[in-house]
mmCIF file of C-alpha atoms in Angstrom:
data_model
loop_
_atom_site.group_PDB
_atom_site.id
_atom_site.type_symbol
_atom_site.label_atom_id
_atom_site.label_comp_id
_atom_site.label_asym_id
_atom_site.label_seq_id
_atom_site.Cartn_x
_atom_site.Cartn_y
_atom_site.Cartn_z
ATOM 1 C CA UNK A 1 4.205 14.509 25.764
ATOM 2 C CA UNK A 2 5.892 11.091 25.456
ATOM 3 C CA UNK A 3 3.966 9.675 23.103
ATOM 4 C CA UNK A 4 4.901 10.609 20.064
ATOM 5 C CA UNK A 5 8.981 9.981 19.489
ATOM 6 C CA UNK A 6 9.963 13.554 17.739
ATOM 7 C CA UNK A 7 13.692 13.023 16.753
ATOM 8 C CA UNK A 8 16.088 15.018 14.500
ATOM 9 C CA UNK A 9 15.075 12.366 11.739
ATOM 10 C CA UNK A 10 11.249 12.597 11.832
ATOM 11 C CA UNK A 11 11.875 16.375 12.066
ATOM 12 C CA UNK A 12 14.073 16.007 8.720
ATOM 13 C CA UNK A 13 11.279 14.198 7.320
ATOM 14 C CA UNK A 14 8.207 16.189 7.897
ATOM 15 C CA UNK A 15 10.352 19.625 7.492
ATOM 16 C CA UNK A 16 11.854 18.373 3.440
ATOM 17 C CA UNK A 17 7.946 16.971 3.157
ATOM 18 C CA UNK A 18 6.664 20.677 3.781
ATOM 19 C CA UNK A 19 9.805 22.270 1.928
ATOM 20 C CA UNK A 20 8.773 20.405 -1.338
ATOM 21 C CA UNK A 21 5.220 21.333 -0.696
ATOM 22 C CA UNK A 22 6.420 24.809 -0.992
ATOM 23 C CA UNK A 23 8.861 24.493 -4.083
ATOM 24 C CA UNK A 24 6.172 22.569 -6.194
ATOM 25 C CA UNK A 25 3.678 25.513 -5.187
ATOM 26 C CA UNK A 26 6.167 27.915 -6.195
ATOM 27 C CA UNK A 27 6.854 26.046 -8.997
ATOM 28 C CA UNK A 28 3.392 25.604 -10.551
ATOM 29 C CA UNK A 29 2.793 29.293 -10.012
ATOM 30 C CA UNK A 30 5.567 30.554 -11.704
ATOM 31 C CA UNK A 31 5.923 27.983 -14.447
ATOM 32 C CA UNK A 32 2.649 26.497 -15.185
ATOM 33 C CA UNK A 33 3.002 23.019 -16.906
ATOM 34 C CA UNK A 34 0.250 21.292 -19.328
ATOM 35 C CA UNK A 35 -0.008 17.387 -17.988
ATOM 36 C CA UNK A 36 2.150 14.979 -19.606
ATOM 37 C CA UNK A 37 1.116 11.059 -20.342
ATOM 38 C CA UNK A 38 3.647 8.393 -19.405
ATOM 39 C CA UNK A 39 3.974 5.050 -18.879
ATOM 40 C CA UNK A 40 1.131 4.689 -17.291
ATOM 41 C CA UNK A 41 -0.859 6.186 -19.810
ATOM 42 C CA UNK A 42 -2.360 9.013 -17.355
ATOM 43 C CA UNK A 43 -2.103 12.241 -17.344
ATOM 44 C CA UNK A 44 0.193 13.739 -14.773
ATOM 45 C CA UNK A 45 1.342 17.112 -13.701
ATOM 46 C CA UNK A 46 4.842 18.023 -11.161
ATOM 47 C CA UNK A 47 2.757 17.153 -8.008
ATOM 48 C CA UNK A 48 0.874 13.873 -9.408
ATOM 49 C CA UNK A 49 4.600 12.688 -9.344
ATOM 50 C CA UNK A 50 5.748 13.798 -6.665
ATOM 51 C CA UNK A 51 2.630 12.320 -4.819
ATOM 52 C CA UNK A 52 3.526 8.877 -6.518
ATOM 53 C CA UNK A 53 6.586 9.184 -5.974
ATOM 54 C CA UNK A 54 6.008 10.058 -1.469
ATOM 55 C CA UNK A 55 3.220 7.005 -1.552
ATOM 56 C CA UNK A 56 5.870 4.200 -3.654
ATOM 57 C CA UNK A 57 8.715 5.878 -1.331
ATOM 58 C CA UNK A 58 6.628 4.709 1.930
ATOM 59 C CA UNK A 59 6.264 0.922 0.276
ATOM 60 C CA UNK A 60 9.634 0.839 -0.414
ATOM 61 C CA UNK A 61 10.671 1.781 3.230
ATOM 62 C CA UNK A 62 8.112 -0.219 5.212
ATOM 63 C CA UNK A 63 9.212 -3.125 2.473
ATOM 64 C CA UNK A 64 12.703 -2.396 3.533
ATOM 65 C CA UNK A 65 11.838 -2.709 7.203
ATOM 66 C CA UNK A 66 10.355 -5.938 6.924
ATOM 67 C CA UNK A 67 12.418 -7.494 4.950
ATOM 68 C CA UNK A 68 16.165 -6.218 5.595
ATOM 69 C CA UNK A 69 15.850 -4.378 8.999
ATOM 70 C CA UNK A 70 16.990 -1.474 9.855
ATOM 71 C CA UNK A 71 19.510 -0.464 7.616
ATOM 72 C CA UNK A 72 17.489 2.471 6.171
ATOM 73 C CA UNK A 73 20.167 4.684 4.338
ATOM 74 C CA UNK A 74 20.249 2.183 1.259
ATOM 75 C CA UNK A 75 16.426 1.951 1.475
ATOM 76 C CA UNK A 76 17.207 6.187 0.608
ATOM 77 C CA UNK A 77 19.018 5.441 -2.176
ATOM 78 C CA UNK A 78 16.368 3.172 -3.601
ATOM 79 C CA UNK A 79 13.873 5.742 -3.057
ATOM 80 C CA UNK A 80 15.961 8.311 -4.388
ATOM 81 C CA UNK A 81 16.442 5.958 -7.791
ATOM 82 C CA UNK A 82 12.455 5.281 -7.751
ATOM 83 C CA UNK A 83 12.168 9.470 -7.663
ATOM 84 C CA UNK A 84 13.939 9.360 -10.701
ATOM 85 C CA UNK A 85 12.076 7.244 -12.701
ATOM 86 C CA UNK A 86 8.877 8.724 -11.369
ATOM 87 C CA UNK A 87 9.428 11.988 -12.676
ATOM 88 C CA UNK A 88 11.368 10.938 -16.108
ATOM 89 C CA UNK A 89 8.756 7.966 -17.316
ATOM 90 C CA UNK A 90 5.345 8.721 -15.294
#
């Protein structure tokens, strides 16, 4: 089928998300955690923070494409900084 562009970056994207889910599942089984309250004043776990990070990164990349263009490696730097902030303060 030619309707979907399965390129190496697309495969890497889905592979990394799959790997993250496996790693976070193993972490949850081996090192259970108690939810913590951050700046949002809601209780979050590692999985919640991962979801918030992935969702926010999607919006960052969409906004980057719309406002700046296709120079996506710099958007990745912004997403990594966002992820660090989410896991630290949320």
